[in-house]
PDB file of C-alpha atoms in Angstrom:
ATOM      1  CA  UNK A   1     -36.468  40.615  -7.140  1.00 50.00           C
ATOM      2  CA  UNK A   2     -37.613  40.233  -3.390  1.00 47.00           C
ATOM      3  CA  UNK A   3     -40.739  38.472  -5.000  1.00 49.00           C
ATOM      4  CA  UNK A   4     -38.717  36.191  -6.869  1.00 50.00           C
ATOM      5  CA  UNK A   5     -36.776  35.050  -4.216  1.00 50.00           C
ATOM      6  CA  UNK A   6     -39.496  34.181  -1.650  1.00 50.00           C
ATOM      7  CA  UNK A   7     -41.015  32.451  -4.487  1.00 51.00           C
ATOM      8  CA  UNK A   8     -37.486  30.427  -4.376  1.00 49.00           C
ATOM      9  CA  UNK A   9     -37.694  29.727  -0.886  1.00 50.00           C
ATOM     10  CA  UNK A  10     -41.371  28.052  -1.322  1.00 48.00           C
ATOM     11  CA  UNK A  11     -40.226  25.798  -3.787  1.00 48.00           C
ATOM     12  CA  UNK A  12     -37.212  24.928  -1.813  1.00 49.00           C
ATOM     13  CA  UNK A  13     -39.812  24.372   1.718  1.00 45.00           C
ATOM     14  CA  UNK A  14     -41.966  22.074  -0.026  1.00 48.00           C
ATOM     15  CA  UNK A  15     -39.422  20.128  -1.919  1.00 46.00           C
ATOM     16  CA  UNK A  16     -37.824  19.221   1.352  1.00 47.00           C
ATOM     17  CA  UNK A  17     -41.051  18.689   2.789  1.00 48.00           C
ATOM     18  CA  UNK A  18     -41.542  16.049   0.339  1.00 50.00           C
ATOM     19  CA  UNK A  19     -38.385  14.408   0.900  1.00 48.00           C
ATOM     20  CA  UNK A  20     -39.040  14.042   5.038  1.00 50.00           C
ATOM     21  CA  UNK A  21     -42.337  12.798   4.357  1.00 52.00           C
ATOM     22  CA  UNK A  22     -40.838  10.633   1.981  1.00 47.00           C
ATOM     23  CA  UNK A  23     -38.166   9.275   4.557  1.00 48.00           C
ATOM     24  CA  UNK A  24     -40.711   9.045   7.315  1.00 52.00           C
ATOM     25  CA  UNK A  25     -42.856   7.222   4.943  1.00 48.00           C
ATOM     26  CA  UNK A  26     -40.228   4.589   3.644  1.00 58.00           C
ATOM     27  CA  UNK A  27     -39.971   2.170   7.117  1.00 59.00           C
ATOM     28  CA  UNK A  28     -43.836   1.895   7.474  1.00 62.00           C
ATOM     29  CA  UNK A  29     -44.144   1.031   4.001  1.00 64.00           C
ATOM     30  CA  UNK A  30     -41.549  -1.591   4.356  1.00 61.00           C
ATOM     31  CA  UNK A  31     -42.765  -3.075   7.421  1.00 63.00           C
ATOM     32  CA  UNK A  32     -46.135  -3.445   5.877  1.00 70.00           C
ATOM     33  CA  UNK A  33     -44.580  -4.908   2.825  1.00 70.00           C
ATOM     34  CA  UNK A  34     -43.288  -7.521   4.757  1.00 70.00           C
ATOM     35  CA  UNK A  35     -46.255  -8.270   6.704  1.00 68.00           C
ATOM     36  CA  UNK A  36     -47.563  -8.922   3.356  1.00 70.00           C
ATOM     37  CA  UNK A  37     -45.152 -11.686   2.130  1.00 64.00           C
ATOM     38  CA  UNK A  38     -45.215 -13.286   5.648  1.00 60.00           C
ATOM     39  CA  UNK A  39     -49.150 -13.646   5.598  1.00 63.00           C
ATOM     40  CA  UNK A  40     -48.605 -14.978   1.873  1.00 58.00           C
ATOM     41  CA  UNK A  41     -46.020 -18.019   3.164  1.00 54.00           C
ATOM     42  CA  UNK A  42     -47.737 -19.058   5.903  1.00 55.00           C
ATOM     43  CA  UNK A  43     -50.984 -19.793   3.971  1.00 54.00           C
ATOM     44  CA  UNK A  44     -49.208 -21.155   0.987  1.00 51.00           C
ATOM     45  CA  UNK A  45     -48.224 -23.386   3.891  1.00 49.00           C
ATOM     46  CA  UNK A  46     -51.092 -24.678   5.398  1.00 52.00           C
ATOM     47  CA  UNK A  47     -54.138 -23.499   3.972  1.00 52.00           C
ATOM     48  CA  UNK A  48     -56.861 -21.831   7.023  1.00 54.00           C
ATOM     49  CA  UNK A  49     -58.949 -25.059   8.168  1.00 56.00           C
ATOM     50  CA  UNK A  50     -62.775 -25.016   7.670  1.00 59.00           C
ATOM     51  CA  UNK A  51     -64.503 -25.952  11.125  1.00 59.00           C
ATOM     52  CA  UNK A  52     -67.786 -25.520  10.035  1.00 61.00           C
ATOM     53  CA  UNK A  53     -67.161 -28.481   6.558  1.00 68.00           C
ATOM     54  CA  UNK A  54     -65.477 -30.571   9.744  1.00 66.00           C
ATOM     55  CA  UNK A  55     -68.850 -30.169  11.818  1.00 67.00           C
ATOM     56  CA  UNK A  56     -70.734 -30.936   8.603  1.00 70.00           C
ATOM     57  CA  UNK A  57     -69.005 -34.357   7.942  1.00 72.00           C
ATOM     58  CA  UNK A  58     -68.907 -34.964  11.809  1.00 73.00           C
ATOM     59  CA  UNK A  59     -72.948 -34.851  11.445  1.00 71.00           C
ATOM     60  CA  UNK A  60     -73.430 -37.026   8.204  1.00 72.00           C
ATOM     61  CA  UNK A  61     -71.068 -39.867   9.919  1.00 73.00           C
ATOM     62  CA  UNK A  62     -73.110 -39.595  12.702  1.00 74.00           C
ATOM     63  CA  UNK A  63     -76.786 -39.832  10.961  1.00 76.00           C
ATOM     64  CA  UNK A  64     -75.270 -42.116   8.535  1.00 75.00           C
ATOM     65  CA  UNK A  65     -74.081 -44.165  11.819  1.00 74.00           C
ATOM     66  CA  UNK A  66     -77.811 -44.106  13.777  1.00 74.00           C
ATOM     67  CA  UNK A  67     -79.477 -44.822  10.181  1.00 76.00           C
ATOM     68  CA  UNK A  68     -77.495 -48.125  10.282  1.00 75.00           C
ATOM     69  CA  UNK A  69     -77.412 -49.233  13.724  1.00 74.00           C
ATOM     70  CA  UNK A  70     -81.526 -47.585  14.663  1.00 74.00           C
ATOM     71  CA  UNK A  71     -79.715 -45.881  17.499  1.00 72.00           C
ATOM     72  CA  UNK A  72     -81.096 -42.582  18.739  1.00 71.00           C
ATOM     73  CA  UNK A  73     -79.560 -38.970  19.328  1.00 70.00           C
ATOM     74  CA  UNK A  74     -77.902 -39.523  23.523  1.00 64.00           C
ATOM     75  CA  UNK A  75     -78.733 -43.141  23.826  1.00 65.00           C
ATOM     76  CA  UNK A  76     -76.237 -44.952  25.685  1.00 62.00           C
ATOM     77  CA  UNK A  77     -74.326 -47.489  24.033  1.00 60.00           C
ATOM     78  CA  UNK A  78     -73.580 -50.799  26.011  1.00 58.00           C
ATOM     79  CA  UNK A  79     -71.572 -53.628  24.789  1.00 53.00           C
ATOM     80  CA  UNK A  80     -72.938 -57.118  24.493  1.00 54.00           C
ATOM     81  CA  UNK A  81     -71.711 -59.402  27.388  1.00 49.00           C
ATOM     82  CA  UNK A  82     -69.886 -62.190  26.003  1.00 47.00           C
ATOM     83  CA  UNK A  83     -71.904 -65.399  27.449  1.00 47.00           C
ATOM     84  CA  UNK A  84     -70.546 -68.645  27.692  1.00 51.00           C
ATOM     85  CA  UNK A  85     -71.978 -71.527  28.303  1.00 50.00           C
ATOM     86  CA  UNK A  86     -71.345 -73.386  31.312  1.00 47.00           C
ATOM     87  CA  UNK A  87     -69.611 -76.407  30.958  1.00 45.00           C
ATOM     88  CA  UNK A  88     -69.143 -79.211  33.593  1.00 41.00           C
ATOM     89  CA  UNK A  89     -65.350 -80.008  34.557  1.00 42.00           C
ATOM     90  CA  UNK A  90     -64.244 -83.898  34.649  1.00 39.00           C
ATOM     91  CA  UNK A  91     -63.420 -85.431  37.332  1.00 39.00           C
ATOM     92  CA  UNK A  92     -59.322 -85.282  38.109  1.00 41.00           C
ATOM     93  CA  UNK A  93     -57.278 -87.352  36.157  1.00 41.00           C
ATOM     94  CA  UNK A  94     -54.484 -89.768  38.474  1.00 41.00           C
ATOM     95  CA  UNK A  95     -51.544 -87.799  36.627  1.00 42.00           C
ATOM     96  CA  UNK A  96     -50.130 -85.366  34.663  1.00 41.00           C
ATOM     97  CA  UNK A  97     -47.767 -85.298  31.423  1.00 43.00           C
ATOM     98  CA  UNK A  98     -44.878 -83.714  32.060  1.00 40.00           C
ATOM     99  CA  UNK A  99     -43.442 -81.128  29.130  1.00 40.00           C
ATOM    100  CA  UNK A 100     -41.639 -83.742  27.477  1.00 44.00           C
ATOM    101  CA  UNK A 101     -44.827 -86.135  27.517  1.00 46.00           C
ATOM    102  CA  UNK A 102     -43.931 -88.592  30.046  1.00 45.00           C
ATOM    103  CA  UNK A 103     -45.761 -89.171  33.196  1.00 46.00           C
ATOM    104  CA  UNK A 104     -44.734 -88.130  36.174  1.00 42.00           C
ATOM    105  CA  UNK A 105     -44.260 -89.771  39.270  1.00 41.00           C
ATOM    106  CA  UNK A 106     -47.479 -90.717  40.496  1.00 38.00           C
ATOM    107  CA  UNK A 107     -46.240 -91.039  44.331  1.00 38.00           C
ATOM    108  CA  UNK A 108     -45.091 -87.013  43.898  1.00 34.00           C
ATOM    109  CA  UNK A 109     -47.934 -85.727  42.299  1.00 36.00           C
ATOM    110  CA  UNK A 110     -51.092 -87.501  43.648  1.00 37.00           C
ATOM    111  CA  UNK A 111     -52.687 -85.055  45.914  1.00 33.00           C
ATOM    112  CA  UNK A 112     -54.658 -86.684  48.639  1.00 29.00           C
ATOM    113  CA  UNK A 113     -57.439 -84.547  50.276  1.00 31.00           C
ATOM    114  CA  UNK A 114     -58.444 -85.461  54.028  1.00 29.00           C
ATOM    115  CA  UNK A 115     -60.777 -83.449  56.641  1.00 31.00           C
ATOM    116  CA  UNK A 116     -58.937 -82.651  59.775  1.00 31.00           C
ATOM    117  CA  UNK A 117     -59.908 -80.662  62.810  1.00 35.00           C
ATOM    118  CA  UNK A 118     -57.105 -78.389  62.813  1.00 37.00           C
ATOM    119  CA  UNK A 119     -57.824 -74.945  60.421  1.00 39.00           C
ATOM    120  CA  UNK A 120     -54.585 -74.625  58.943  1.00 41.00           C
ATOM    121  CA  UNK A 121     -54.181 -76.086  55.439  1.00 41.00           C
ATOM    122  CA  UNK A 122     -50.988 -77.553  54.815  1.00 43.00           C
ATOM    123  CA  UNK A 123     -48.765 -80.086  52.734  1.00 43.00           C
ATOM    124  CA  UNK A 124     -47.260 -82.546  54.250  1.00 42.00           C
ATOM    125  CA  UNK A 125     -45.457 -85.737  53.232  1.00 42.00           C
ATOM    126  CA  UNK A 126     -46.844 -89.289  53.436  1.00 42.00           C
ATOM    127  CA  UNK A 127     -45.749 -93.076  52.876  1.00 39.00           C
ATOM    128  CA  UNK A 128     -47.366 -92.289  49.387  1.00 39.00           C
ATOM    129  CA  UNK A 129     -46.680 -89.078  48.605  1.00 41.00           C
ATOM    130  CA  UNK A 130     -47.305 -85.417  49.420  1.00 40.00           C
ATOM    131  CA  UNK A 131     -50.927 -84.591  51.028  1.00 41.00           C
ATOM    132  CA  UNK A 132     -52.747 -81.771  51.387  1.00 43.00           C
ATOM    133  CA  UNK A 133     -54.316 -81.257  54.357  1.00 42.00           C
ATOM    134  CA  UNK A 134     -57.285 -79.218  54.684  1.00 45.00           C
ATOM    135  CA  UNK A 135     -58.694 -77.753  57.647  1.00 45.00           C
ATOM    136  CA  UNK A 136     -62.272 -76.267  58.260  1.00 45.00           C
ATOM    137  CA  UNK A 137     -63.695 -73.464  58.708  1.00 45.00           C
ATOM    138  CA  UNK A 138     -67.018 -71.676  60.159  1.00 48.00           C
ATOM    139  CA  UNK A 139     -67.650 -69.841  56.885  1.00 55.00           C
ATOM    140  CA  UNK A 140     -71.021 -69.297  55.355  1.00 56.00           C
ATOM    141  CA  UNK A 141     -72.225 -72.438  53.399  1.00 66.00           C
ATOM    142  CA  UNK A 142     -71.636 -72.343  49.642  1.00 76.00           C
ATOM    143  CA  UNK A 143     -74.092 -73.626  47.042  1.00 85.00           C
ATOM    144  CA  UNK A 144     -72.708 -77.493  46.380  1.00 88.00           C
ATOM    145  CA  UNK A 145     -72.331 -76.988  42.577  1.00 90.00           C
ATOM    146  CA  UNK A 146     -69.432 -78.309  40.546  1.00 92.00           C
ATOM    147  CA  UNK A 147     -66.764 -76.133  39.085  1.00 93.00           C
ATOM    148  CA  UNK A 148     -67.996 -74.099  36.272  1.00 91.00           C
ATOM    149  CA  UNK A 149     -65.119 -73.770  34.095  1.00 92.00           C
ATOM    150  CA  UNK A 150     -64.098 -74.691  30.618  1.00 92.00           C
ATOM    151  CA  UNK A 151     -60.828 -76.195  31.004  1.00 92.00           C
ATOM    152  CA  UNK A 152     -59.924 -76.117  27.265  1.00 92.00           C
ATOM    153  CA  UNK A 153     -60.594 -72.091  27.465  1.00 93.00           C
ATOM    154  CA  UNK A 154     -58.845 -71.705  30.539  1.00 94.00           C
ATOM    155  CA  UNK A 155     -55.637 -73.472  29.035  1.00 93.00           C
ATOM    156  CA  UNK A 156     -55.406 -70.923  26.034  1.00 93.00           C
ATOM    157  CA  UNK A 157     -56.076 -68.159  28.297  1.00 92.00           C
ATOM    158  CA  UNK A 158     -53.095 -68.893  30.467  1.00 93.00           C
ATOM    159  CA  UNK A 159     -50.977 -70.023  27.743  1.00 91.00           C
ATOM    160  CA  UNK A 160     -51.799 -66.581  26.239  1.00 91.00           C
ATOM    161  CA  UNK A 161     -49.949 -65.507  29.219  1.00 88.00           C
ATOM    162  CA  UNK A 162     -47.030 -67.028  29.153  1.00 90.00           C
ATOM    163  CA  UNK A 163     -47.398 -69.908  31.455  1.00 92.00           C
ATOM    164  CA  UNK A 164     -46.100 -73.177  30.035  1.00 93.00           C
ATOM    165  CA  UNK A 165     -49.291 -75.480  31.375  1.00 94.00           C
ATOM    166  CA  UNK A 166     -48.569 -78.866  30.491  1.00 93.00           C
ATOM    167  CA  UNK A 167     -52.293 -80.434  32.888  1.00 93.00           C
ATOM    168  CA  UNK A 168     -55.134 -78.963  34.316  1.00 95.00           C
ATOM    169  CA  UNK A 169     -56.930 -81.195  37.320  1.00 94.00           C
ATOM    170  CA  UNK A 170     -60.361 -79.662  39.081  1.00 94.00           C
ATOM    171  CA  UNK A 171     -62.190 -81.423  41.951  1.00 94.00           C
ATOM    172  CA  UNK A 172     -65.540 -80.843  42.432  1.00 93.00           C
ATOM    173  CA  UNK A 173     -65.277 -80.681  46.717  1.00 92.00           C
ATOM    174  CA  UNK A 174     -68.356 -79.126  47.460  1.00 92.00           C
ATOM    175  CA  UNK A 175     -70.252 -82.491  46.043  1.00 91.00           C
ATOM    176  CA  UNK A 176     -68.858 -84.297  48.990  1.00 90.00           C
ATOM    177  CA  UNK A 177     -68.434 -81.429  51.399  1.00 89.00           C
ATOM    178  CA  UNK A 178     -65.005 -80.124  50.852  1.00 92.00           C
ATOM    179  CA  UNK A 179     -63.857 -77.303  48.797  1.00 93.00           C
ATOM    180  CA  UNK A 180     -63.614 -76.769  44.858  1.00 94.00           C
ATOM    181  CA  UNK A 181     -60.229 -76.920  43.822  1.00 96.00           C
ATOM    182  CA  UNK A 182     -58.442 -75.987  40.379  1.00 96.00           C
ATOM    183  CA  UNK A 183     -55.024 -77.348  40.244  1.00 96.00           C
ATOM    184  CA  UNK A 184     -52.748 -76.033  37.165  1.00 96.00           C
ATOM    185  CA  UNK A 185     -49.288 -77.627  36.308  1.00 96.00           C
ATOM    186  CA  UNK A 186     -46.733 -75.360  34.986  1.00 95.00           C
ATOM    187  CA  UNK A 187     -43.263 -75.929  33.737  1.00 94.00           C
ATOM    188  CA  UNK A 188     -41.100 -72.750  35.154  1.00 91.00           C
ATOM    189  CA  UNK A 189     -37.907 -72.005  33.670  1.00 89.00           C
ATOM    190  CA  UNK A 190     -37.139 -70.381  37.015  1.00 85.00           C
ATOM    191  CA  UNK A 191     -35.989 -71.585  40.632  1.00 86.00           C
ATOM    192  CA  UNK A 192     -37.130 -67.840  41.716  1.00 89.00           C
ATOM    193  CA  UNK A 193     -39.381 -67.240  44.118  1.00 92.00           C
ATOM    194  CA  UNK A 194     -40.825 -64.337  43.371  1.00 92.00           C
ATOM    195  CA  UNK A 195     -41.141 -64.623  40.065  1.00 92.00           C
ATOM    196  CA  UNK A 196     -43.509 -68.043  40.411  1.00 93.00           C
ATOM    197  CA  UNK A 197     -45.297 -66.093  43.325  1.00 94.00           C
ATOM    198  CA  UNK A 198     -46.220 -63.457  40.447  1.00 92.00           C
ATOM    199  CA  UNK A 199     -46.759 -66.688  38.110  1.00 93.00           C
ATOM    200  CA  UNK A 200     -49.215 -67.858  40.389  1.00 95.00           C
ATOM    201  CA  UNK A 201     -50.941 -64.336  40.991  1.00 93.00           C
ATOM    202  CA  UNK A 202     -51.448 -64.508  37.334  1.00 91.00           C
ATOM    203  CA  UNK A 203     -52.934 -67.925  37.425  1.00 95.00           C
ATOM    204  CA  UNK A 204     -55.586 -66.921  40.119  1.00 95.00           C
ATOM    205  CA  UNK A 205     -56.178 -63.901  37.937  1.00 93.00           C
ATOM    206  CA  UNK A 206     -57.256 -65.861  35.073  1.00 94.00           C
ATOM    207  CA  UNK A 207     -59.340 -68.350  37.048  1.00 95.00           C
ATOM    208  CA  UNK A 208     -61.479 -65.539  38.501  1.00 94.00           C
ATOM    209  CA  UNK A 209     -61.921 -64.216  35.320  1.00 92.00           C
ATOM    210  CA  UNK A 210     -63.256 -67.368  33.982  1.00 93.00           C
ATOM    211  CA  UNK A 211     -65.023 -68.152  37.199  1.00 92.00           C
ATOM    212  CA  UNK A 212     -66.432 -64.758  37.840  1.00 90.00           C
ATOM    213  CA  UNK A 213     -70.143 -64.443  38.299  1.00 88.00           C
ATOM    214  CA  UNK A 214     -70.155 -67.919  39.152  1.00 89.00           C
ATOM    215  CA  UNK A 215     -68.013 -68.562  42.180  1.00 91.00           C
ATOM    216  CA  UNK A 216     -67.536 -72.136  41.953  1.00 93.00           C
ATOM    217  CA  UNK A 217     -63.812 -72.242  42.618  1.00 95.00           C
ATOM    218  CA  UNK A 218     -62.746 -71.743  46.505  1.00 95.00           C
ATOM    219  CA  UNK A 219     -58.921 -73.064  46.111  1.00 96.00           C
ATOM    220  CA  UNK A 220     -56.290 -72.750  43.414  1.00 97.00           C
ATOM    221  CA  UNK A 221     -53.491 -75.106  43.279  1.00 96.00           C
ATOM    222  CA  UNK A 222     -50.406 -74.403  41.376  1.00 96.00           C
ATOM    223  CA  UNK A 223     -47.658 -77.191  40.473  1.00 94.00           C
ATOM    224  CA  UNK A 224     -44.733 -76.194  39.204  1.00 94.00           C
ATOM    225  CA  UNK A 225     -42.468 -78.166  37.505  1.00 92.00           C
ATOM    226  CA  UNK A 226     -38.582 -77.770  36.669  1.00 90.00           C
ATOM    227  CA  UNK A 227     -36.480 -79.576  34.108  1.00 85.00           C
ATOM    228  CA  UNK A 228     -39.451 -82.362  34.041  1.00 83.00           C
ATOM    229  CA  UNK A 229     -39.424 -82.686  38.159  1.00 88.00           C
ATOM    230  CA  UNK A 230     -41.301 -81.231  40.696  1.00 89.00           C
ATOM    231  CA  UNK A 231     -40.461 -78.324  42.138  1.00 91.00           C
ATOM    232  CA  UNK A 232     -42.643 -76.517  44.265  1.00 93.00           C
ATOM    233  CA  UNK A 233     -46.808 -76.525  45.086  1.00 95.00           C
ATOM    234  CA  UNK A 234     -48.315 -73.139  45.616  1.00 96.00           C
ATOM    235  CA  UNK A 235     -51.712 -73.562  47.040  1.00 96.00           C
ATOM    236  CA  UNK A 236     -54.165 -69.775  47.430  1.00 96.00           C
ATOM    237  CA  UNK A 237     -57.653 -69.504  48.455  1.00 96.00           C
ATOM    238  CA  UNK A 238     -60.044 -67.481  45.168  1.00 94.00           C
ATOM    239  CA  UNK A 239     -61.066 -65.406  48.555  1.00 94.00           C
ATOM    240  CA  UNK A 240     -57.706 -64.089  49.426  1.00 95.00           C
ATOM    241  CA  UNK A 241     -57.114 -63.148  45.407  1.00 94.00           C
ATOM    242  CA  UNK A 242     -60.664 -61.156  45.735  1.00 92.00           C
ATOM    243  CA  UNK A 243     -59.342 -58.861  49.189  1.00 94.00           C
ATOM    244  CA  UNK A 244     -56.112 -58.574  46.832  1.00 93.00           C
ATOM    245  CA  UNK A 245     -57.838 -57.564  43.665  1.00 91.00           C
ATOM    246  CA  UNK A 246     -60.205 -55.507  45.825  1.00 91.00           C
ATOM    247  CA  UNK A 247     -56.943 -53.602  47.426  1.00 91.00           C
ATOM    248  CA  UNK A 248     -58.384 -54.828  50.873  1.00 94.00           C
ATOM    249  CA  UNK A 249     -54.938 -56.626  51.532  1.00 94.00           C
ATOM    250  CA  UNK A 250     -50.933 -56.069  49.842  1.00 94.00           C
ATOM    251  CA  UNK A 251     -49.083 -57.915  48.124  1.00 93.00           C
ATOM    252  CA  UNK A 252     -47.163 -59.303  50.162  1.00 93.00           C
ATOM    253  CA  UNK A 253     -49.974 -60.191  52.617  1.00 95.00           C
ATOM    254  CA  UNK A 254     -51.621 -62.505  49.620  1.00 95.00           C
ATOM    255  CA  UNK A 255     -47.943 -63.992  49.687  1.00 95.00           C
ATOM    256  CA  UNK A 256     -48.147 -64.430  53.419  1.00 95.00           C
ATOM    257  CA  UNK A 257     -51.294 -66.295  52.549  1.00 95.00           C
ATOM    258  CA  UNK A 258     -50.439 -69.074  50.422  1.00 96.00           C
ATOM    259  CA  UNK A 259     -49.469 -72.027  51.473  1.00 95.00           C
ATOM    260  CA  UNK A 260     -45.827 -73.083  49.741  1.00 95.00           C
ATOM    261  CA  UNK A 261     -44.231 -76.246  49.593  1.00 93.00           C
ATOM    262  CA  UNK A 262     -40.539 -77.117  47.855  1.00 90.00           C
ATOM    263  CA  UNK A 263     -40.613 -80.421  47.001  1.00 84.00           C
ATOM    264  CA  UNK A 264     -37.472 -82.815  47.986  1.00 68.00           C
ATOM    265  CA  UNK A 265     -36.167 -83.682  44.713  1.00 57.00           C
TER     266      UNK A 265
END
């Protein structure tokens, strides 16, 4: 009897045994379960991505790329320099159009160039018209060439900007011992100062650009008209745009720079 009783009491240890290793086995099991189903989303997904096919096709674009062009493994690429040929401005036409096609006044618009003694550039009304006076300066001497500049390319690049340009009149100065001069007329739908002083600052940007490398332009004259009259004459020397451009001066000390002239309507 005693036998069959501790033989009882086994059975009934390791059956609950069992069951608590059961019960302590039930969370981990579940846990990794769901580990399981988690790992299975994600790469149903987005499948894992292959870096080492990416490397593969990055390496047969780039031999396919040096077999066409005969370029070589860490040769430096440079881009071609667009060249254009220089062209020869005319001579300045008498007047303008104005936007509506007419001519303008010839007595406002003539600009008359004289060599004072005084170095102070300014416009000043005449019998005939508004003048600009130009002083001189001791400056080095520049090479006596004639403006460099396609007109008909400089007219679509400032019209590609915005700027209404209904003439464009150049003087070749340096052939008789003044200064080149590129004058642009504009039709503004704005009386605003600054926003013709930034019209202008665009318009001496562009000229650079076309003139760079060559430095044939010394003064930039801009003419701007309102409502087919006009307005105002903003005058800048390429020089003063350069300490600008080259942050050697503000902007408001290029500003200080030009010489500006409303014109009596």
């Amino acid at each position: 009897m005693a036998r069959g009783q501790e033989g009882k009491r086994a059975k009934t240890f390791h059956v609950s045994t069992d069951y608590s290793q059961l019960i302590n086995f039930q969370p981990s099991l579940v846990v990794i379960l769901i580990c399981i189903c988690f790992s299975f989303l994600s790469c149903g997904v987005k499948a894992p991505e292959d870096y080492y096919l990416r490397l593969l096709a990055m390496e047969k674009a780039g031999e396919q790329e040096r077999s066409e062009t005969g370029r070589k493994i860490g040769e430096i690429v440079t881009p071609e320099e667009s060249l254009e040929p220089m062209v020869i401005a005319l001579q300045p036409q008498e007047k303008a159009l104005s936007s509506s096609g007419k001519r303008l006044n010839s007595d406002l618009i003539e600009m008359i160039y004289t060599k004072t003694d005084g170095a102070k550039t300014e416009v000043a009304k005449g019998s005939s018209g508004y003048s600009v006076i130009r002083g001189t300066e001791s400056k080095p001497i520049l090479s006596v060439v004639p403006i460099g500049i396609n007109k008909e390319m400089l007219e679509k690049s400032l019209k590609d900007k915005n700027i209404k340009v209904i003439g464009i009149i150049t003087k070749d100065g340096r052939l008789d011992g003044e200064k080149n001069l590129v004058q642009v007329h504009f039709v503004s739908e704005t009386m605003s100062d600054d926003a013709l002083y930034e019209k202008f600052l665009y318009i001496c940007a562009i000229i650079y650009g076309h003139d760079m490398g060559k430095n044939t332009v010394d003064t930039v004259m801009g003419f701007v008209i309102v409502e087919d009259f006009p307005y105002m004459v903003l005058e800048g020397k390429m020089e003063d745009y350069v300490d600008f451009a080259d942050k050697k001066i503000l902007y408001r000390d290029w500003i200080s720079r030009l010489t500006i002239k409303k014109l009596e309507q």
